[in-house]
Tab-separated table of C-alpha atoms in Angstrom:
chain	number	residue	atom	x	y	z
A	1	MET	CA	-0.453	47.537	-18.785
A	2	ALA	CA	2.980	45.889	-19.121
A	3	GLU	CA	1.812	43.595	-21.878
A	4	GLN	CA	1.023	46.609	-24.097
A	5	ASP	CA	4.278	48.421	-23.399
A	6	ASP	CA	6.488	45.409	-24.213
A	7	GLY	CA	5.601	45.042	-27.882
A	8	ALA	CA	4.931	48.747	-28.421
A	9	GLY	CA	8.355	49.604	-26.998
A	10	PHE	CA	10.114	47.316	-29.466
A	11	LEU	CA	8.142	48.754	-32.384
A	12	ARG	CA	9.214	52.262	-31.350
A	13	CYS	CA	12.846	51.087	-31.268
A	14	PHE	CA	12.496	49.603	-34.745
A	15	GLY	CA	10.908	52.829	-35.982
A	16	GLN	CA	13.731	54.907	-34.546
A	17	GLN	CA	16.298	52.688	-36.244
A	18	LEU	CA	14.458	53.046	-39.552
A	19	LYS	CA	14.390	56.828	-39.130
A	20	LEU	CA	18.155	57.007	-38.416
A	21	LEU	CA	18.947	54.899	-41.486
A	22	ARG	CA	16.608	57.002	-43.637
A	23	GLU	CA	18.197	60.248	-42.473
A	24	ARG	CA	21.670	58.807	-43.033
A	25	ALA	CA	20.622	58.081	-46.617
A	26	GLY	CA	19.385	61.663	-46.993
A	27	LEU	CA	15.823	60.665	-47.804
A	28	THR	CA	12.558	62.223	-46.684
A	29	ARG	CA	9.727	60.007	-45.542
A	30	ALA	CA	7.919	60.652	-48.818
A	31	GLU	CA	11.013	59.704	-50.847
A	32	LEU	CA	11.563	56.504	-48.901
A	33	GLY	CA	7.904	55.636	-49.222
A	34	SER	CA	8.058	56.151	-52.977
A	35	ARG	CA	11.053	53.814	-53.308
A	36	LEU	CA	9.387	51.162	-51.153
A	37	GLY	CA	5.962	51.458	-52.748
A	38	TYR	CA	4.275	52.857	-49.633
A	39	GLY	CA	2.742	56.200	-48.747
A	40	GLU	CA	4.430	58.844	-46.626
A	41	ASP	CA	1.837	58.385	-43.892
A	42	GLN	CA	2.684	54.676	-43.644
A	43	ILE	CA	6.399	55.405	-43.261
A	44	THR	CA	5.576	57.993	-40.608
A	45	SER	CA	3.427	55.508	-38.696
A	46	VAL	CA	6.173	52.865	-38.788
A	47	GLU	CA	8.836	55.300	-37.608
A	48	LEU	CA	6.638	56.390	-34.713
A	49	GLY	CA	5.920	52.785	-33.731
A	50	ARG	CA	2.230	53.141	-34.507
A	51	ARG	CA	2.136	50.680	-37.391
A	52	ILE	CA	3.550	47.169	-37.644
A	53	PRO	CA	5.682	46.955	-40.798
A	54	LYS	CA	5.068	44.036	-43.115
A	55	PRO	CA	7.977	41.641	-43.749
A	56	GLU	CA	8.296	42.816	-47.357
A	57	LEU	CA	8.575	46.454	-46.234
A	58	ILE	CA	11.411	45.499	-43.868
A	59	ASP	CA	13.239	43.604	-46.599
A	60	LYS	CA	12.911	46.444	-49.116
A	61	ALA	CA	13.904	49.102	-46.561
A	62	ASP	CA	16.984	47.114	-45.589
A	63	GLU	CA	18.045	46.994	-49.240
A	64	VAL	CA	17.162	50.591	-50.169
A	65	LEU	CA	18.845	52.029	-47.061
A	66	ASN	CA	21.920	49.790	-47.320
A	67	ALA	CA	21.264	48.629	-43.767
A	68	GLY	CA	23.449	45.536	-44.177
A	69	GLY	CA	20.838	43.207	-42.705
A	70	VAL	CA	20.227	45.275	-39.556
A	71	LEU	CA	16.520	45.689	-40.283
A	72	ARG	CA	16.095	42.133	-41.559
A	73	ALA	CA	17.601	40.827	-38.335
A	74	MET	CA	14.744	42.495	-36.442
A	75	LYS	CA	12.008	41.056	-38.654
A	76	GLU	CA	11.169	38.040	-36.493
A	77	GLU	CA	10.987	40.133	-33.333
A	78	VAL	CA	8.791	42.683	-35.115
A	79	ALA	CA	6.406	39.870	-36.020
A	80	ARG	CA	6.297	38.728	-32.386
A	81	ALA	CA	5.690	42.292	-31.200
A	82	ARG	CA	2.392	42.312	-33.103
A	83	TYR	CA	0.846	40.219	-30.362
A	84	PRO	CA	0.173	40.905	-26.679
A	85	ALA	CA	2.843	39.336	-24.479
A	86	PHE	CA	0.564	36.602	-23.146
A	87	PHE	CA	-0.156	35.301	-26.670
A	88	ARG	CA	3.298	35.369	-28.267
A	89	ASP	CA	4.284	31.790	-27.469
A	90	ALA	CA	0.902	30.558	-28.702
A	91	ALA	CA	1.268	32.586	-31.914
A	92	ARG	CA	4.626	30.925	-32.585
A	93	LEU	CA	3.184	27.458	-31.965
A	94	GLU	CA	0.193	28.237	-34.166
A	95	ALA	CA	2.431	29.272	-37.056
A	96	GLU	CA	4.615	26.153	-36.698
A	97	ALA	CA	1.823	23.620	-36.086
A	98	VAL	CA	1.096	20.846	-38.552
A	99	GLU	CA	-2.407	20.537	-37.080
A	100	LEU	CA	-4.627	22.821	-34.985
A	101	GLN	CA	-7.593	21.790	-32.876
A	102	THR	CA	-9.616	24.510	-31.138
A	103	TYR	CA	-12.728	24.638	-28.980
A	104	ASP	CA	-14.334	28.008	-28.257
A	105	THR	CA	-17.423	29.029	-26.355
A	106	HIS	CA	-17.975	32.774	-25.852
A	107	VAL	CA	-16.381	34.201	-28.993
A	108	ILE	CA	-15.490	33.032	-32.484
A	109	ASN	CA	-11.899	31.812	-32.731
A	110	GLY	CA	-9.428	34.486	-33.841
A	111	LEU	CA	-8.546	32.534	-36.981
A	112	LEU	CA	-12.144	32.885	-38.157
A	113	GLN	CA	-12.882	36.474	-37.152
A	114	THR	CA	-13.619	39.360	-39.483
A	115	GLU	CA	-11.955	42.746	-39.058
A	116	GLU	CA	-15.199	44.304	-37.776
A	117	TYR	CA	-15.761	41.543	-35.233
A	118	THR	CA	-12.174	41.706	-33.959
A	119	ARG	CA	-12.233	45.494	-33.593
A	120	ALA	CA	-15.530	45.358	-31.690
A	121	LEU	CA	-14.172	42.743	-29.267
A	122	LEU	CA	-10.996	44.707	-28.600
A	123	THR	CA	-12.934	47.941	-28.122
A	124	MET	CA	-14.890	46.283	-25.306
A	125	ARG	CA	-11.761	45.187	-23.439
A	126	ARG	CA	-11.262	46.404	-19.877
A	127	PRO	CA	-9.022	48.141	-18.963
A	128	LEU	CA	-9.585	50.078	-22.169
A	129	LEU	CA	-7.005	49.714	-24.935
A	130	ASN	CA	-5.856	52.843	-26.760
A	131	GLU	CA	-6.662	53.211	-30.456
A	132	GLU	CA	-3.119	52.453	-31.622
A	133	THR	CA	-3.050	49.202	-29.650
A	134	ILE	CA	-6.458	48.198	-30.993
A	135	GLU	CA	-5.388	48.761	-34.599
A	136	GLN	CA	-2.126	46.867	-34.074
A	137	ARG	CA	-3.950	43.912	-32.578
A	138	VAL	CA	-6.604	43.912	-35.292
A	139	ALA	CA	-3.855	43.760	-37.925
A	140	ALA	CA	-2.037	41.030	-36.019
A	141	ARG	CA	-5.137	38.877	-35.613
A	142	LEU	CA	-6.036	39.158	-39.280
A	143	ALA	CA	-2.436	38.338	-40.232
A	144	ARG	CA	-2.800	35.020	-38.408
A	145	GLN	CA	-5.292	33.968	-41.071
A	146	GLU	CA	-2.401	33.671	-43.529
A	147	ILE	CA	-2.119	30.162	-42.118
A	148	PHE	CA	-4.926	29.152	-44.487
A	149	ASN	CA	-2.806	30.136	-47.497
A	150	LYS	CA	0.272	28.099	-46.548
A	151	TRP	CA	1.122	24.948	-48.469
A	152	PRO	CA	1.107	22.264	-47.405
A	153	ALA	CA	-1.858	23.551	-45.456
A	154	ALA	CA	-2.127	22.529	-41.808
A	155	PRO	CA	-5.424	20.791	-40.943
A	156	VAL	CA	-7.524	23.112	-38.764
A	157	GLN	CA	-10.345	21.734	-36.644
A	158	SER	CA	-12.546	24.310	-34.923
A	159	ARG	CA	-15.409	23.438	-32.601
A	160	HIS	CA	-17.835	26.060	-31.298
A	161	GLY	CA	-20.488	25.969	-28.603
A	162	GLY	CA	-23.815	27.697	-29.150
A	163	VAL	CA	-23.201	29.432	-32.480
A	164	ARG	CA	-26.854	30.272	-33.104
A	165	THR	CA	-27.370	32.004	-29.761
A	166	ALA	CA	-23.979	33.700	-29.941
A	167	THR	CA	-24.907	35.072	-33.356
A	168	ALA	CA	-28.216	36.486	-32.163
A	169	ALA	CA	-26.464	38.218	-29.270
A	170	ARG	CA	-23.780	39.799	-31.450
A	171	ARG	CA	-25.636	41.614	-34.176
A	172	ASN	CA	-23.687	44.753	-33.257
A	173	LEU	CA	-20.381	42.915	-33.874
A	174	GLY	CA	-20.987	42.400	-37.564
A	175	ALA	CA	-22.625	39.027	-36.985
A	176	ALA	CA	-23.700	38.420	-40.582
A	177	GLY	CA	-20.198	39.006	-41.953
A	178	THR	CA	-18.632	36.908	-39.206
A	179	VAL	CA	-20.992	33.958	-39.678
A	180	GLU	CA	-20.480	34.148	-43.440
A	181	GLN	CA	-16.711	34.068	-42.899
A	182	VAL	CA	-16.986	31.005	-40.640
A	183	LEU	CA	-19.064	29.349	-43.342
A	184	LEU	CA	-16.576	30.166	-46.116
A	185	ILE	CA	-13.513	29.095	-44.141
A	186	GLY	CA	-15.327	25.954	-43.007
A	187	GLN	CA	-15.653	24.955	-46.657
A	188	LYS	CA	-11.878	24.861	-47.161
A	189	ARG	CA	-10.474	21.387	-47.747
A	190	ASN	CA	-8.156	21.522	-44.750
A	191	VAL	CA	-10.701	22.987	-42.297
A	192	GLU	CA	-13.416	21.306	-40.246
A	193	VAL	CA	-15.910	23.429	-38.315
A	194	GLN	CA	-18.352	21.792	-35.917
A	195	VAL	CA	-21.128	23.274	-33.795
A	196	MET	CA	-22.025	22.101	-30.297
A	197	PRO	CA	-25.753	22.943	-30.031
A	198	LEU	CA	-26.898	24.526	-26.776
A	199	ASP	CA	-29.532	21.842	-26.240
A	200	ARG	CA	-26.955	19.061	-25.856
A	201	GLU	CA	-27.573	17.329	-22.530
A	202	ASP	CA	-23.951	16.195	-22.351
A	203	ASN	CA	-21.148	18.629	-23.247
A	204	ALA	CA	-17.544	17.781	-22.403
A	205	GLY	CA	-16.513	21.368	-23.106
A	206	VAL	CA	-18.295	23.090	-20.230
A	207	ASP	CA	-14.962	24.018	-18.613
A	208	GLY	CA	-14.254	26.467	-21.444
A	209	GLY	CA	-12.212	26.789	-24.587
A	210	PHE	CA	-8.748	25.466	-25.347
A	211	THR	CA	-6.389	24.745	-28.237
A	212	LEU	CA	-4.213	21.775	-29.109
A	213	PHE	CA	-1.143	22.406	-31.282
A	214	THR	CA	0.403	19.376	-32.974
A	215	ARG	CA	4.035	19.946	-33.873
A	216	LYS	CA	6.083	18.201	-36.528
A	217	GLY	CA	6.965	14.818	-35.058
A	218	GLY	CA	3.612	14.422	-33.328
A	219	GLU	CA	4.202	16.289	-30.049
A	220	GLN	CA	1.092	18.049	-28.773
A	221	ILE	CA	0.931	21.185	-26.636
A	222	GLY	CA	-2.217	22.571	-25.054
A	223	TYR	CA	-3.147	26.217	-24.635
A	224	THR	CA	-5.776	27.889	-22.481
A	225	GLU	CA	-6.572	31.571	-22.120
A	226	ALA	CA	-8.802	33.614	-19.814
A	227	GLN	CA	-8.877	37.152	-18.429
A	228	GLY	CA	-5.741	38.231	-20.281
A	229	ARG	CA	-3.724	35.309	-18.918
A	230	SER	CA	-2.584	32.243	-20.775
A	231	THR	CA	-1.190	28.824	-19.978
A	232	LEU	CA	0.801	26.480	-22.170
A	233	VAL	CA	0.059	22.886	-21.195
A	234	THR	CA	3.097	20.659	-21.744
A	235	ASP	CA	2.673	17.950	-19.082
A	236	ARG	CA	1.975	14.728	-20.984
A	237	GLU	CA	-0.906	13.594	-18.803
A	238	ALA	CA	-2.537	17.016	-18.889
A	239	VAL	CA	-2.193	17.195	-22.685
A	240	ARG	CA	-3.563	13.649	-22.993
A	241	ALA	CA	-6.596	14.694	-20.956
A	242	LEU	CA	-7.192	17.695	-23.218
A	243	ALA	CA	-6.887	15.519	-26.329
A	244	ALA	CA	-9.330	12.981	-24.890
A	245	ARG	CA	-11.773	15.767	-24.006
A	246	TYR	CA	-11.466	17.173	-27.506
A	247	GLY	CA	-12.298	13.787	-28.981
A	248	ILE	CA	-15.454	13.595	-26.868
A	249	ILE	CA	-16.467	17.149	-27.843
A	250	ARG	CA	-15.954	16.240	-31.488
A	251	ALA	CA	-18.235	13.197	-31.111
A	252	GLN	CA	-20.913	15.172	-29.248
A	253	ALA	CA	-21.064	18.055	-31.741
A	254	LEU	CA	-22.866	18.149	-35.065
A	255	THR	CA	-20.872	16.647	-37.923
A	256	PRO	CA	-18.965	19.094	-40.167
A	257	CYS	CA	-21.639	18.838	-42.875
A	258	GLU	CA	-24.469	19.271	-40.377
A	259	SER	CA	-22.622	22.187	-38.803
A	260	LEU	CA	-22.185	24.064	-42.091
A	261	ALA	CA	-25.890	23.615	-42.792
A	262	TYR	CA	-26.661	24.835	-39.264
A	263	ILE	CA	-24.451	27.922	-39.727
A	264	GLU	CA	-25.943	28.641	-43.157
A	265	LYS	CA	-29.438	28.507	-41.656
A	266	SER	CA	-28.341	30.895	-38.881
A	267	LEU	CA	-27.005	33.275	-41.513
A	268	GLY	CA	-30.354	33.280	-43.266
A	269	GLU	CA	-32.083	34.271	-40.037
A	270	LEU	CA	-29.973	37.403	-39.442
């Protein structure tokens, strides 16, 4: 359970600091919320470490409370605390990448998930996550999708194995909304989505999913994740092997146009 306590502990520390500054300023939670443009319940949740404050809230609070940059200085760490410990390095690489290449098998990639789908996945986790942790992680995963609004936009290539069967098996995870989201995001100019049909006799991705981050300058770093554990792949030969495997998967899968048609057909069958 250490991975939960790490980020949650920092958020509680941030909330306590916000509370001390608010009380020093002689403001109630409702009064601070009014000045920041947020409700009293939101301020309460932030102070108790139950809610992850948005960057703009931190900036405004620092100014309103005359914190002298104390709260702003914690903004980057607050952003990192949104994620479970095992994913924080990957989240940083994802945000900095000039190109993303992902291959997923059992679940839709986090960048393409809907809120309902994400919450259902996290609810099924074992050991069970408490409700506060689930809501924090849902918010964090959805926040990652801001990457699609950046400019210049990083090219995102997402390959998926067995989308049709996965969809049929996940009707209780908001399948229609999730498939529609994959379809809509796949139509963005900087995004390519490809499907690896289950009837392919040759599939270079049978070992499971992985991600390749391309950094400014061309350096690539691999990332794998399973059973709550993650590995950053930095060895050049190992990264080269992942890149070569990804190229083969890309060639074996349906083309982007064929894949969008395939996904649209699956949506019509739900």
